[in-house]
Amino acid sequence: MSAPVLQMRNITKTFPGVLANDDVSFDVHAGEVHTLLGENGAGKSTLMKILFGLYQQDSGQILLRGETADITSPTDAIEKRVGMVHQHFMLVPTLTVAENVALGLPSDRGLRTDLDAVSKRILSISEQYGLQVDPDVEIWKLSVGERQRVEIIKALYRDAELLVLDEPTAVLTPQEVDDLFVILRQMTANNTGIIFISHKLHEVMELSDRITVLRNGRVTGDTTPAETSRQQLADMMVGREVKLAPDKPVQDLGLVRLKLRGVTVKGDRGTIAVDNVDLDVHAGEILGIAGVSGNGQRELAETIAGLRPAEGGSVQLDSTDLSKANPKQSRAAGLSYVPEERMKDGAVGEFDVSENLLLINHGDKRFLRRGLFNFDAIRTHCQKMVDDFAVKTPSLTTPTSSLSGGNIQKVIMARELESSPAVLVAAQPTRGVDIGAAEYIHSQLVVQRSNGVAIVMISEDLDEVLGLADRIAVMFEGRIVKIVDRENATKKDLGLAMAGAG
Amino acid sequence: MKRLVGASVPLLAALVAFLFGAVMILALGENPLSGLAAIIDGAFGTGDRLAATAVRAVPLLLVGAGITIAFRANVINIGGEGQIIAGALLSTVVALVIPDTPKVLLIPLVILGGLIGGAIWGAIPGALKAYASVNEILSTIMLNIVAIQLMNYLLRGPMIDPIEVDGSRIPQTERLTDNAALPTLIEGTRLHLGVPIAIVAAIIVYVILWRTPLGFKLRAVGHNPDAARAAGISVERNIVKAMAMSGALSGLAGVTLVFGSESLRMVTDGGSAGFTGSAGFNGIVAALFGALHPLWTIPSSFLFGSLLTGATELQRELQIPNALAIALNGLIVLFVVSSDKVRDWLARRLDSSTGQKVDEPPAPDSTPEATPESVA
């Protein structure tokens, strides 16, 4: 085998108080997908920023095609044929695909760019790799998946031999993920080296040729999919044995606690988002709602929580009719809600941890003395919640926005479960959350199930739904198109139903 | 380090504004140092002047404390002028209707009238914003104009001083009952009950905002209305409450302007600043300079009060128009507001010099409420 496209040797990078990369070695050969796997803060981003010239390593060496390379800036990296597709796309929405690709490139025609020539080359690249995209269409008209293709084309247009994809699947639907993987395989067949950054284990197992696992800035594993398993990868990422699917005691279904009949809801654009949905959720069960994002799940959750009025139908919790309830009334009836967008609807970023823990019950007599906050009682109470839910925070007065996603989610969960709810609606409870926190959140959901809470868990992650739910409903275009018991569910059938073909 | 920078920037802004003021005095052919001396002498030179400064600061502090409530709930209340007028009118009506009520009863009733008048004038734009999405900046400014015209009408018509009816028709009420006058605290000065009332009001605002469930809700709505709503807090109701409370404090400022005045009557000149002396706007300035914190607004109001009284001396001694004080006010606002940008920029510079530009969590709020004393 020839020299690797990229060798990073013994890279060490420290920030004040943090050892971000500790003697990390990593290489990529032409035509392979090498995955960098690790939790948030494991050092993946730092390593890639060093490769892309955004940071300089304290020590260690970078070799490109066998020769020492000193990468000082992203421009420098691009000239050395390293391409990067960032998680947040770097595209100008009002410009066309061709204009975006041509941005920053020198042109034969001096100040003017020969867009026809650019378009022509984009088309030939598209054909070669199966990246279908119209060069003359404006970016804002494109779907997220298509925008990502434009980013990849940008890199290929600049003759990238090494392409870094930072969590590329985070924003894609399962179908788009499949399409992306086809494109990536086409690229490796053409000898491009790919660095794939992800924490979704099944994707990593499916796509990778080699896998390097990072934890706390160090390499903790260097393996291939054939030699390892999802379980082992998770253990290497977290540094201890992880339960990917929690143990769920068998238990009988209780009474129906949440009952939806003919619920119809309009979305933000005034079109029907939830169409005539009937659901019964029993005490002690987790009902998983699967589906590609944007098929009415968010609107359904908001309606149950009292945040979005229903156009028709009824929502009943135990014996209380919540069809016209506001959030306060829903909560008084025994509903708890973990929203999908935790920084928008779940937590007040500027508030500190204890304030967010009290967001619902700050008026409780326990926390007041003569009408004023009793800070001793509040501290004691919040400290216990933080301890119970293993929230990692420097203090109770730390601004919540400075915590990691997983810890913010734990704060929200702790708050929502504190009231011993009858029904819990949890939307995307572990999205963007690292494995350790996800494991903990899952275990808490199972505890609540054992306590007889009726749980509605909305998730795009089929593994999560299959691992936790007792029954699974699939939503497509606002309707429940399929509802099955867990033991009768297969990934394939659910996937088909999610695509509207069930 | 970052905190120090955060605290010093507003002071720096004031300093720069004063330097501009010095240039203006130079341009008028006078010595800036003697100008500064005149201002200081005018504001603090004698006990009497110090008292006058404190009295000038009272409406600024009351309006400013009210503004902090509204702004913390993310409602931009520019309606201080109108709310002052509404409070003053209603309290004046109270004093006109029941002039013979004993002092101990009438003063609280007059104050109550002012609070209610201001609260109504604040609650209207609050409700319009909460339930009809009407921009509160526009509606409060418009309601200022409505209040001014209402005042002009009432003081020229139904409430006019009877002896002015056939006289020069100055828009003013008759001299109100002494039973309603805010008592003087130190004989021989103008220092009246309004001063301690304003300071206590600012402290109460602080307690409400950071020590009560009501203030918690207001701040939650101000920071993130979506999360507040999902948690069961009524965004609409709290916006109205914030505006009503904010207006009530401005209304109280109106009370001090009428019942703390030497003439003991409500009087205007028909123009916009005739009655309020622009306290409704200067109070916003004082609150902004006090970092939208009610306790910091106390010294900040005193500073602006001293600027206003000092300017009178400036005019008398150096024949420099007291409009200079207004210009200085404006400059300070300009610099304080833009100093937020400077502060951000400085904070970024400090970050990047330690190499932590991307991986670091967002800098904690540098406003004074982020002190350890506020746990919840």
Short mmCIF file of N, CA and C in Angstrom, two decimals, chain A residues 18 31 42 67 107 123 144 146 174 194 215 220 225 250 268 276 294 298 308 315 327 382 399 415 440 461 464 469:
data_model
loop_
_atom_site.label_atom_id
_atom_site.label_comp_id
_atom_site.label_asym_id
_atom_site.label_seq_id
_atom_site.Cartn_x
_atom_site.Cartn_y
_atom_site.Cartn_z
N VAL A 18 -7.03 22.54 29.88
CA VAL A 18 -7.59 21.38 29.18
C VAL A 18 -6.53 20.78 28.25
N GLY A 31 -8.88 6.22 -0.57
CA GLY A 31 -9.93 5.25 -0.84
C GLY A 31 -10.50 4.57 0.38
N ALA A 42 -14.37 15.08 23.29
CA ALA A 42 -13.33 14.05 23.31
C ALA A 42 -12.08 14.50 22.58
N GLU A 67 4.65 13.76 2.95
CA GLU A 67 5.56 14.89 3.17
C GLU A 67 5.06 15.77 4.30
N SER A 107 -10.23 33.31 -11.04
CA SER A 107 -10.92 33.10 -12.31
C SER A 107 -10.00 33.47 -13.48
N LEU A 123 -21.48 19.89 -13.19
CA LEU A 123 -22.27 18.81 -13.77
C LEU A 123 -21.44 17.55 -13.94
N VAL A 144 -31.98 20.34 2.98
CA VAL A 144 -30.75 20.22 3.76
C VAL A 144 -29.80 19.21 3.11
N GLU A 146 -29.59 18.38 0.01
CA GLU A 146 -29.01 18.93 -1.22
C GLU A 146 -27.92 19.95 -0.91
N PRO A 174 -33.33 9.41 7.25
CA PRO A 174 -32.71 8.11 6.99
C PRO A 174 -32.47 7.88 5.50
N ILE A 194 -11.56 9.65 3.23
CA ILE A 194 -12.64 10.33 3.94
C ILE A 194 -12.48 10.16 5.45
N ARG A 215 -11.17 9.53 23.55
CA ARG A 215 -11.83 9.87 24.81
C ARG A 215 -10.90 10.77 25.60
N THR A 220 -8.41 5.83 22.38
CA THR A 220 -8.70 4.69 23.24
C THR A 220 -9.06 3.45 22.44
N PRO A 225 -14.73 -2.36 11.71
CA PRO A 225 -16.07 -2.87 12.03
C PRO A 225 -16.09 -4.39 12.19
N VAL A 250 -40.56 -6.77 32.64
CA VAL A 250 -41.86 -7.04 32.02
C VAL A 250 -42.93 -6.56 32.98
N ASP A 268 -47.25 25.61 11.71
CA ASP A 268 -46.92 27.04 11.71
C ASP A 268 -47.37 27.72 10.42
N ASN A 276 -56.24 13.95 12.36
CA ASN A 276 -57.17 12.96 12.88
C ASN A 276 -56.48 11.80 13.60
N GLY A 294 -40.67 16.38 10.99
CA GLY A 294 -41.49 17.20 10.12
C GLY A 294 -42.76 16.52 9.66
N ARG A 298 -43.86 17.09 16.22
CA ARG A 298 -43.66 18.25 17.10
C ARG A 298 -45.00 18.90 17.42
N ARG A 308 -50.23 24.31 21.73
CA ARG A 308 -50.74 24.55 20.38
C ARG A 308 -52.20 24.11 20.36
N VAL A 315 -58.31 15.74 23.73
CA VAL A 315 -57.16 15.22 24.48
C VAL A 315 -57.63 15.04 25.91
N PRO A 327 -50.74 25.47 28.96
CA PRO A 327 -49.69 24.63 29.57
C PRO A 327 -49.85 24.49 31.08
N CYS A 382 -32.34 22.01 45.04
CA CYS A 382 -31.71 21.91 43.73
C CYS A 382 -30.46 21.03 43.76
N PRO A 399 -24.47 29.58 34.62
CA PRO A 399 -25.48 29.81 33.57
C PRO A 399 -25.72 28.51 32.80
N ARG A 415 -36.31 18.36 36.29
CA ARG A 415 -37.39 19.27 36.59
C ARG A 415 -38.75 18.67 36.22
N TYR A 440 -28.27 7.45 30.76
CA TYR A 440 -28.90 7.83 32.01
C TYR A 440 -30.35 8.25 31.79
N ASP A 461 -34.77 8.46 16.07
CA ASP A 461 -33.73 7.44 16.14
C ASP A 461 -34.42 6.08 16.33
N GLU A 464 -33.34 3.90 19.18
CA GLU A 464 -33.85 4.34 20.48
C GLU A 464 -35.29 3.85 20.67
N ALA A 469 -39.32 1.35 23.52
CA ALA A 469 -40.77 1.41 23.48
C ALA A 469 -41.42 0.05 23.70
#
